[in-house]
PDB file of C-alpha atoms in Angstrom:
ATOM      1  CA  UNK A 182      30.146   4.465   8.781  1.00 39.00           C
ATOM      2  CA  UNK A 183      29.500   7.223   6.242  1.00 41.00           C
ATOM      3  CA  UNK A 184      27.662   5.569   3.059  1.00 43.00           C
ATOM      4  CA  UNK A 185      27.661   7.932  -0.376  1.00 57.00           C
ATOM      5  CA  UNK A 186      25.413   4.710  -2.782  1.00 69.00           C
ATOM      6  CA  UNK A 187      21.918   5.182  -2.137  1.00 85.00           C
ATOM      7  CA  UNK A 188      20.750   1.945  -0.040  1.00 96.00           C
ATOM      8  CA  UNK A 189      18.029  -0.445  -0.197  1.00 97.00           C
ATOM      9  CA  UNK A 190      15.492   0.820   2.153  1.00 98.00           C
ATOM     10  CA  UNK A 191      12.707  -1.492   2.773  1.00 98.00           C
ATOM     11  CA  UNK A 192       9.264  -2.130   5.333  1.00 98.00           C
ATOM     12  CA  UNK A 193       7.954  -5.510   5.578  1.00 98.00           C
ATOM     13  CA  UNK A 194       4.416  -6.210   7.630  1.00 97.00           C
ATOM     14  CA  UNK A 195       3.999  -9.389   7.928  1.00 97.00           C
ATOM     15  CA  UNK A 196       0.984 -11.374  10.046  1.00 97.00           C
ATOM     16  CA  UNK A 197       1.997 -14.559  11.546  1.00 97.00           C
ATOM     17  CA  UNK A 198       0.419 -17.565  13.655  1.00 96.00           C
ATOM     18  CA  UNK A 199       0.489 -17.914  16.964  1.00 95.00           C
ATOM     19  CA  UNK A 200       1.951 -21.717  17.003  1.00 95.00           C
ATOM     20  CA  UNK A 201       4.833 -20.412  15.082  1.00 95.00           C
ATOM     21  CA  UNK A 202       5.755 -17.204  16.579  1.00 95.00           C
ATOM     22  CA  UNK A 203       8.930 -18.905  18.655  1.00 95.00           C
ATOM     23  CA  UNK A 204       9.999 -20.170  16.096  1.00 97.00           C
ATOM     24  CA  UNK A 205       9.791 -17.043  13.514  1.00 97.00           C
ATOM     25  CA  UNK A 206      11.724 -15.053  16.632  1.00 96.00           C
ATOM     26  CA  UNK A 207      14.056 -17.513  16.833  1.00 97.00           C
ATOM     27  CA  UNK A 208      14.612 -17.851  12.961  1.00 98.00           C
ATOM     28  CA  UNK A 209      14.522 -14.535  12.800  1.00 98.00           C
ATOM     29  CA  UNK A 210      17.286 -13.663  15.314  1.00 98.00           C
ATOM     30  CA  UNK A 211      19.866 -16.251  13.728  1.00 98.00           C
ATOM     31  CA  UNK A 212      19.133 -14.550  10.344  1.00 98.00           C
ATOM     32  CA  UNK A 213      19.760 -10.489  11.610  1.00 98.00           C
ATOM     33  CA  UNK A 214      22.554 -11.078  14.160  1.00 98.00           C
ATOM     34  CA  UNK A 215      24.343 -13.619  11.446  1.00 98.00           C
ATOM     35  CA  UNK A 216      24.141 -11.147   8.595  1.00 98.00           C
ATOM     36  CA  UNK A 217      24.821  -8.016  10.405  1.00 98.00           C
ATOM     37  CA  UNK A 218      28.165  -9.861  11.608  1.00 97.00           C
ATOM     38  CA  UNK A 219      28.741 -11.498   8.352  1.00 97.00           C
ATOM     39  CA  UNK A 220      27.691  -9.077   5.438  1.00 98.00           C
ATOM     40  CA  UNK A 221      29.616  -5.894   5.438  1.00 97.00           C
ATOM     41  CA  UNK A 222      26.581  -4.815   2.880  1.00 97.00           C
ATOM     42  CA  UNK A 223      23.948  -5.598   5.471  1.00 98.00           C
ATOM     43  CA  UNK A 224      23.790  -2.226   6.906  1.00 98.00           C
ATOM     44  CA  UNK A 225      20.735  -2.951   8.981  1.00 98.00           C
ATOM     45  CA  UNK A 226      17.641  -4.891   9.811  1.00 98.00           C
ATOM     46  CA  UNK A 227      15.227  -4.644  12.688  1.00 98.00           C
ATOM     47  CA  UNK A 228      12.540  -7.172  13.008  1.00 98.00           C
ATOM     48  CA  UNK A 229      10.001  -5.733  15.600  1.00 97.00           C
ATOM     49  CA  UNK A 230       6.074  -6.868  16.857  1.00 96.00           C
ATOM     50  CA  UNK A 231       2.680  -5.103  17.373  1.00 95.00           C
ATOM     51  CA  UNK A 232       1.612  -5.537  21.067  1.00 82.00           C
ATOM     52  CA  UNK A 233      -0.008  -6.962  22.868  1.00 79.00           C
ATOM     53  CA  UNK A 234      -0.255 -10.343  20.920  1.00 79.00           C
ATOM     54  CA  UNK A 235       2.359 -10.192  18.583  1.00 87.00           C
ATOM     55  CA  UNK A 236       1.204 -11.605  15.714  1.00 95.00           C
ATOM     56  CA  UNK A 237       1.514  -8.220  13.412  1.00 96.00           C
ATOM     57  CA  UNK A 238       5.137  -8.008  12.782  1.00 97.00           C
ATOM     58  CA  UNK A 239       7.504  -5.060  10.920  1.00 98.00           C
ATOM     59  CA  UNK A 240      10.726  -5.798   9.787  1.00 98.00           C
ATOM     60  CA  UNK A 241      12.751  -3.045   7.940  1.00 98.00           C
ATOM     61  CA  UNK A 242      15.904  -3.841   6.363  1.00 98.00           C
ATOM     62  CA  UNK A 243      18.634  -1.088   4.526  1.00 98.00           C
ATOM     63  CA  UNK A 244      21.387  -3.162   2.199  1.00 98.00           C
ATOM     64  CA  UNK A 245      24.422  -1.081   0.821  1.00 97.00           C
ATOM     65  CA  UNK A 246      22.893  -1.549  -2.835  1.00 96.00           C
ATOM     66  CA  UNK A 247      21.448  -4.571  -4.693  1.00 95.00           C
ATOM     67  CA  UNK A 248      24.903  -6.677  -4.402  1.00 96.00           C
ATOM     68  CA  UNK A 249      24.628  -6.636  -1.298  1.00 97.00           C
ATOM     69  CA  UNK A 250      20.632  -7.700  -0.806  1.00 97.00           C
ATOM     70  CA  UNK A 251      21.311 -10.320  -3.594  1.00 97.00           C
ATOM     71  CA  UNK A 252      24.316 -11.914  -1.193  1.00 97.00           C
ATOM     72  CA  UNK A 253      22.144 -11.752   1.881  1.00 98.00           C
ATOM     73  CA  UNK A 254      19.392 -13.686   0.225  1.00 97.00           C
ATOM     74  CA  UNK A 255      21.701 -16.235  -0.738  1.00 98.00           C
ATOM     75  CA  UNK A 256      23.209 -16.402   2.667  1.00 98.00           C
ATOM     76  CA  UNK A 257      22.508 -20.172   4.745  1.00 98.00           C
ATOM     77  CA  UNK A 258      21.139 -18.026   7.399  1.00 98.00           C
ATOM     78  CA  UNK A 259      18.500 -16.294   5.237  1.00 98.00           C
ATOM     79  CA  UNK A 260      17.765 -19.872   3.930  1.00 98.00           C
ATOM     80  CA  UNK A 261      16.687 -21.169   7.082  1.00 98.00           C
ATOM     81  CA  UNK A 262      14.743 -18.161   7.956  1.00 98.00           C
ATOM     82  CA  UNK A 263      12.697 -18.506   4.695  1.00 97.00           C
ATOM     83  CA  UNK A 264      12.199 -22.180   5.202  1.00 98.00           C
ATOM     84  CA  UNK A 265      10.438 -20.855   8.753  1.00 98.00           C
ATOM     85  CA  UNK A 266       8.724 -17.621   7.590  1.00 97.00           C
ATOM     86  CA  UNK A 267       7.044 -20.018   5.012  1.00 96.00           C
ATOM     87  CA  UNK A 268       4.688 -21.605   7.390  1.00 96.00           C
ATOM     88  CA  UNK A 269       5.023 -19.186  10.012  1.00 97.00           C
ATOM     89  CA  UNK A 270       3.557 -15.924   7.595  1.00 98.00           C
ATOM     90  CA  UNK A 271       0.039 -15.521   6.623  1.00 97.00           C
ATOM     91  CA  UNK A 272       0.296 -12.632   5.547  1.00 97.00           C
ATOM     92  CA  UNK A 273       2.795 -10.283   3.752  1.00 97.00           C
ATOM     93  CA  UNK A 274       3.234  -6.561   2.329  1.00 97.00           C
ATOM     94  CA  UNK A 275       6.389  -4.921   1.076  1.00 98.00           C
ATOM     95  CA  UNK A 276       7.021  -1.249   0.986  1.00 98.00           C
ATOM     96  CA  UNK A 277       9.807  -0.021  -1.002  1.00 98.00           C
ATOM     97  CA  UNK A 278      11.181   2.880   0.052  1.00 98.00           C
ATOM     98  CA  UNK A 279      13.556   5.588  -1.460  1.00 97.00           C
ATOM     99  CA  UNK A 280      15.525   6.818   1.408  1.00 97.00           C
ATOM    100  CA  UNK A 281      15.975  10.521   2.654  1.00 96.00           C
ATOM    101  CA  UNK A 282      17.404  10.474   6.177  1.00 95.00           C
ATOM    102  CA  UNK A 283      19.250   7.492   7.233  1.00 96.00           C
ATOM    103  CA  UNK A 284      21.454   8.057  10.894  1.00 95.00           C
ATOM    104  CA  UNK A 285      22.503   5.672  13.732  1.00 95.00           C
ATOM    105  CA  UNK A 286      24.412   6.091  16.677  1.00 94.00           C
ATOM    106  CA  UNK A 287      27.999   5.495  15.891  1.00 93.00           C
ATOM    107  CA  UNK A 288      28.076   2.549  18.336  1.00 94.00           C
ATOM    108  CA  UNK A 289      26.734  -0.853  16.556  1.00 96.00           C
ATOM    109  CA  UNK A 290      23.191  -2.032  17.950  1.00 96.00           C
ATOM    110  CA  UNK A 291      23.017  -5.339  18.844  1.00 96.00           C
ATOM    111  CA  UNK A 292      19.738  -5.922  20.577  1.00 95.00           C
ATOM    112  CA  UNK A 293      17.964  -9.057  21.424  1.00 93.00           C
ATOM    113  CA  UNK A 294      15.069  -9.530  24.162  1.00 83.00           C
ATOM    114  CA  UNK A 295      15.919  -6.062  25.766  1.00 89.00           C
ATOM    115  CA  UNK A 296      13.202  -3.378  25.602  1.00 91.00           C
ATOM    116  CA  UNK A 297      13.843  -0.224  23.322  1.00 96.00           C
ATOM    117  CA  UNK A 298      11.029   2.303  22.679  1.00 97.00           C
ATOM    118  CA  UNK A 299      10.323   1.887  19.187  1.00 97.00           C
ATOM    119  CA  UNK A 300       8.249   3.675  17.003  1.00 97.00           C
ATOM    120  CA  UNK A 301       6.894   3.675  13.489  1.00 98.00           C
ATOM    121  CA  UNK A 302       4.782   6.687  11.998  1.00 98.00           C
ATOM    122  CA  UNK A 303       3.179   6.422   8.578  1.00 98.00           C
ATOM    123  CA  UNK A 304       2.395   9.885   6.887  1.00 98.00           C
ATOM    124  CA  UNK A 305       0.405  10.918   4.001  1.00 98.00           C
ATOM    125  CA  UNK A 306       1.198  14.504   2.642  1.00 98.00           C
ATOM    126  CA  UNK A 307      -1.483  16.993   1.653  1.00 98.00           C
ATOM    127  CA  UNK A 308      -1.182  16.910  -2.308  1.00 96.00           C
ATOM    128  CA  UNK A 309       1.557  18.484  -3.747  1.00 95.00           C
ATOM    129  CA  UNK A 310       3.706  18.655  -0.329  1.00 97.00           C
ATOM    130  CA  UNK A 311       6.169  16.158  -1.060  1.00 96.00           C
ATOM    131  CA  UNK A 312       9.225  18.507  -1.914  1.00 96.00           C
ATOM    132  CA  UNK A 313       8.222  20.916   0.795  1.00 97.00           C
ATOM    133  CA  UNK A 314       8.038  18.035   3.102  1.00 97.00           C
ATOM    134  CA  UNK A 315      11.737  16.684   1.886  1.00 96.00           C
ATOM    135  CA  UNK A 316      12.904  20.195   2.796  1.00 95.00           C
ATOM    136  CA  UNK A 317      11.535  19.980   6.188  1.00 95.00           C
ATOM    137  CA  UNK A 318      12.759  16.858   7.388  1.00 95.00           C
ATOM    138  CA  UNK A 319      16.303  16.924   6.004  1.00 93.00           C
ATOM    139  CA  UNK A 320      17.034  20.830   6.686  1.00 89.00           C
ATOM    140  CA  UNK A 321      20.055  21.443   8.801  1.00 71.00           C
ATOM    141  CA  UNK A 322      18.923  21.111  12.219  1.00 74.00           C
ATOM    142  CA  UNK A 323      15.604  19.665  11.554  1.00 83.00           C
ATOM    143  CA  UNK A 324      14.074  16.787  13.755  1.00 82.00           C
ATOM    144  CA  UNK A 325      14.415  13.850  11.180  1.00 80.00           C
ATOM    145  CA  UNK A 326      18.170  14.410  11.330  1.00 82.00           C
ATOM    146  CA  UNK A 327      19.092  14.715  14.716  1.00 77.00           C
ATOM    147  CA  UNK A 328      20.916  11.833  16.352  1.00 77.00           C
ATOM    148  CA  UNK A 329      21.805  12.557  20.377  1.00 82.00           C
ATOM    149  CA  UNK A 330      22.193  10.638  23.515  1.00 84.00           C
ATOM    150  CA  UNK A 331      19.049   8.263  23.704  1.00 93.00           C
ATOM    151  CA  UNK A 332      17.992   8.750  20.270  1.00 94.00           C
ATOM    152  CA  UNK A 333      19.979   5.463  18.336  1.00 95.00           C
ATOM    153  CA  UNK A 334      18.354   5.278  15.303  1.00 96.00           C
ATOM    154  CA  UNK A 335      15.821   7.652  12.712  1.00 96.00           C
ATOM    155  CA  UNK A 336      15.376   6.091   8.962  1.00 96.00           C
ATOM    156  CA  UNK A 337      12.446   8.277   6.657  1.00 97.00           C
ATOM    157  CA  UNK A 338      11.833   7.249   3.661  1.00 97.00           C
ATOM    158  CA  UNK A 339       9.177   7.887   0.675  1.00 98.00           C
ATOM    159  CA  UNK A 340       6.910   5.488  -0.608  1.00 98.00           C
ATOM    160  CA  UNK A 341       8.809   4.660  -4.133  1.00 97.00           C
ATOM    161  CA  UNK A 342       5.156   3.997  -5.686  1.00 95.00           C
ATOM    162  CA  UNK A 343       3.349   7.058  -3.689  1.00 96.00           C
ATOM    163  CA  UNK A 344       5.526  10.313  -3.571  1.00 94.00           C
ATOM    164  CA  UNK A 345       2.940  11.498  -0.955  1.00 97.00           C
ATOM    165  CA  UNK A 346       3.374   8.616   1.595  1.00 98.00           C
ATOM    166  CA  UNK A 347       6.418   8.515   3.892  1.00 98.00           C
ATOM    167  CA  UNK A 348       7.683   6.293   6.593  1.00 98.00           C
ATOM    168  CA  UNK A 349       9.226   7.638   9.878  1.00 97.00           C
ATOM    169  CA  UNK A 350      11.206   5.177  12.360  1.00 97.00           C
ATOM    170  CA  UNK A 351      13.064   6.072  15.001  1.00 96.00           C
ATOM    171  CA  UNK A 352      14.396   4.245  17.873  1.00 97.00           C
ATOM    172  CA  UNK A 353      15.132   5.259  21.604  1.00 96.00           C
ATOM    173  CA  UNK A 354      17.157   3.946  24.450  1.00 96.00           C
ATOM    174  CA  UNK A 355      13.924   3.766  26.333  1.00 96.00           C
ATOM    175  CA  UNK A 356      10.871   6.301  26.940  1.00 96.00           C
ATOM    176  CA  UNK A 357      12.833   8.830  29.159  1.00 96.00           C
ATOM    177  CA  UNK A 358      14.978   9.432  26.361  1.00 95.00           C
ATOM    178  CA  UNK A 359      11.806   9.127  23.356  1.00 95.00           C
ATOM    179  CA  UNK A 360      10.120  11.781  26.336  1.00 95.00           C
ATOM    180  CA  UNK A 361      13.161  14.291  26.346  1.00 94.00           C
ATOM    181  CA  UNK A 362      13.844  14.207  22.522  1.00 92.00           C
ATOM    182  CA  UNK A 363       9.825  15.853  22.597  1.00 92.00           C
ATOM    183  CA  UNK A 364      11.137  18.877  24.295  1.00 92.00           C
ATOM    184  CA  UNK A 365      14.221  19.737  22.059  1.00 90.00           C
ATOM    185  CA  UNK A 366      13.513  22.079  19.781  1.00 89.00           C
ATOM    186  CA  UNK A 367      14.654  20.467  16.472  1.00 89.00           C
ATOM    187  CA  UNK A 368      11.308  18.525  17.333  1.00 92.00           C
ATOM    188  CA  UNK A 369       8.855  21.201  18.709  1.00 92.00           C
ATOM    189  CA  UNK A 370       9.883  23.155  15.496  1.00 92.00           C
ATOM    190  CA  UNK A 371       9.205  19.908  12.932  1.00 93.00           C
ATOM    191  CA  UNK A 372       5.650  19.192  14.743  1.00 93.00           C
ATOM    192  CA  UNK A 373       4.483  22.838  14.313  1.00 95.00           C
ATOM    193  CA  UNK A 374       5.883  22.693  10.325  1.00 95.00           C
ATOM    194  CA  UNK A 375       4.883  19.663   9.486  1.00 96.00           C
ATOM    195  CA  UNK A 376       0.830  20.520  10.526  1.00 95.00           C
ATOM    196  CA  UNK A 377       0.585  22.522   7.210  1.00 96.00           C
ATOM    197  CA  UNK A 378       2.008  19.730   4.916  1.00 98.00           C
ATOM    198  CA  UNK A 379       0.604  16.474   6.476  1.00 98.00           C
ATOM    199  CA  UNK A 380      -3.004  14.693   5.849  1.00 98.00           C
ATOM    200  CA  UNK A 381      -2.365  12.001   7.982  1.00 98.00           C
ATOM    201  CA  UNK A 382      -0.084  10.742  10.503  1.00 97.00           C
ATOM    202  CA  UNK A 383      -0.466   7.102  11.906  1.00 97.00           C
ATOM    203  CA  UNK A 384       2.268   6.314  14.601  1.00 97.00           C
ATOM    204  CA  UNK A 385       1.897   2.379  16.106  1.00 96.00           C
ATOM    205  CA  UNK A 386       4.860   1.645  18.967  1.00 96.00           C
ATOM    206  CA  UNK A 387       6.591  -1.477  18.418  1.00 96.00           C
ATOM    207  CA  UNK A 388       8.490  -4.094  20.369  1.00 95.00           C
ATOM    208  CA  UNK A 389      11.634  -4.817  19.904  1.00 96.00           C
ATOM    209  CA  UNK A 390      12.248  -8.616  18.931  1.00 96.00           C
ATOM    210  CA  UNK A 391      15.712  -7.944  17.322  1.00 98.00           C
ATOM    211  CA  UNK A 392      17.138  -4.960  16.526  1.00 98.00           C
ATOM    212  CA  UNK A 393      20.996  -4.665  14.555  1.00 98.00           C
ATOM    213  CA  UNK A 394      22.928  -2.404  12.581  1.00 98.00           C
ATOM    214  CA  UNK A 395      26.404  -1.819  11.478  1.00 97.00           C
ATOM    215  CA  UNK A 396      26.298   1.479  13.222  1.00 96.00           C
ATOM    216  CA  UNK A 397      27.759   5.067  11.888  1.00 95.00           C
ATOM    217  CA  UNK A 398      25.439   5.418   8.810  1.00 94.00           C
ATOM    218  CA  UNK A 399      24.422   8.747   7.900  1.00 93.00           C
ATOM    219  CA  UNK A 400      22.246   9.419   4.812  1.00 94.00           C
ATOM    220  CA  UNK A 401      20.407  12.709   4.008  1.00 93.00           C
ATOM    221  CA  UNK A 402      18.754  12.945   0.357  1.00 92.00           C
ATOM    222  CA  UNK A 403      17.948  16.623  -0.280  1.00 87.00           C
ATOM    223  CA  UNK A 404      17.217  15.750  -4.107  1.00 82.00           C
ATOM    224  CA  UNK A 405      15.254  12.602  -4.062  1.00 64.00           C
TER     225      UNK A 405
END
């Protein structure tokens, strides 16, 4: 599914307690797989975990527009996951995110308790690299736009708040495929451009708790 509105892109971290983490995952599943089946404008949500105990959590979530996050939070399955998260968190940060790169895999993801590998990288530019940076990842060809066999899912976006801090996530059928995507050369090519233009680069690998989305979506911002 082609989408021409600019979505809601967002990054949740959330800390939880142990007692309650079945319960969050559980919560947690109802509300993704519900809403991804449900809302048309729930383009998609992955709600992932920090080995090994689980306890720091990342959920991302990309809605159509703000229709379509105002109908998911008024959604019964939302609700009940609310109700949960409210004694389950202990801790919660929100990153907004304007979006430059959004693809999937045409197929639909559906994944629950199956192992993915999973990856999210948190970048701060050099000053005054931001555009340069934009150029990079969303040229024709480059790394942060290629979707192939293995690779299901890559979402960058810029901190709204902090042009010079970006958010890279990309999903892979498993490590084989995360190990073969290193060797293309849309990817050698981004590592070697990207060493003039990034500060930092923080990249934590994530578990999979549940991962959905509506499949087909394609963004690419070149303005910003």
């Amino acid at each position: 599914m082609a989408n021409q509105a600019t979505p809601l892109f967002r990054l949740f971290k959330l800390t939880i307690t142990a007692e309650q983490r079945a319960n969050f995952v559980a919560a947690g599943k109802h509300n993704l797989v519900t809403s991804i089946q449900n809302e048309p404008g729930t383009l998609a949500m992955y709600a992932l975990r920090v080995v090994p105990a689980g306890l720091e959590n990342r959920v991302i979530e990309v809605y159509r527009d703000g229709v379509s996050y105002d109908q998911h939070a008024n959604s019964p399955q939302f609700k009940a996951f609310r109700a949960v998260a409210k004694d389950a968190v202990t801790q919660q940060a929100v990153v907004n995110l304007t979006p430059i790169v959004l693809r999937e895999q045409a197929q639909p993801l559906l994944v629950s308790g199956e192992p993915r590998f999973v990856q999210l990288t948190e970048v701060t530019l050099k000053p005054g690299q931001a555009a340069a940076y934009q150029k990079l990842v969303t040229a024709s060809g480059s790394a942060a736009t290629a979707v192939q066999p293995g690779r299901l899912v890559v979402a960058v976006g810029r901190v709204v708040d902090d042009p010079q801090k970006w958010v890279v996530f990309e999903v892979y059928q498993d490590k084989l495929a995360y190990q073969r995507y290193q060797q293309t050369a849309a990817n050698r090519y981004y590592q070697l451009a990207s060493q003039a233009l990034i500060q930092t680069a923080q990249t934590t690998v994530l578990s999979p708790d549940t991962l959905v989305n509506q499949g087909g979506l394609t963004l690419v911002n070149r303005q910003g």
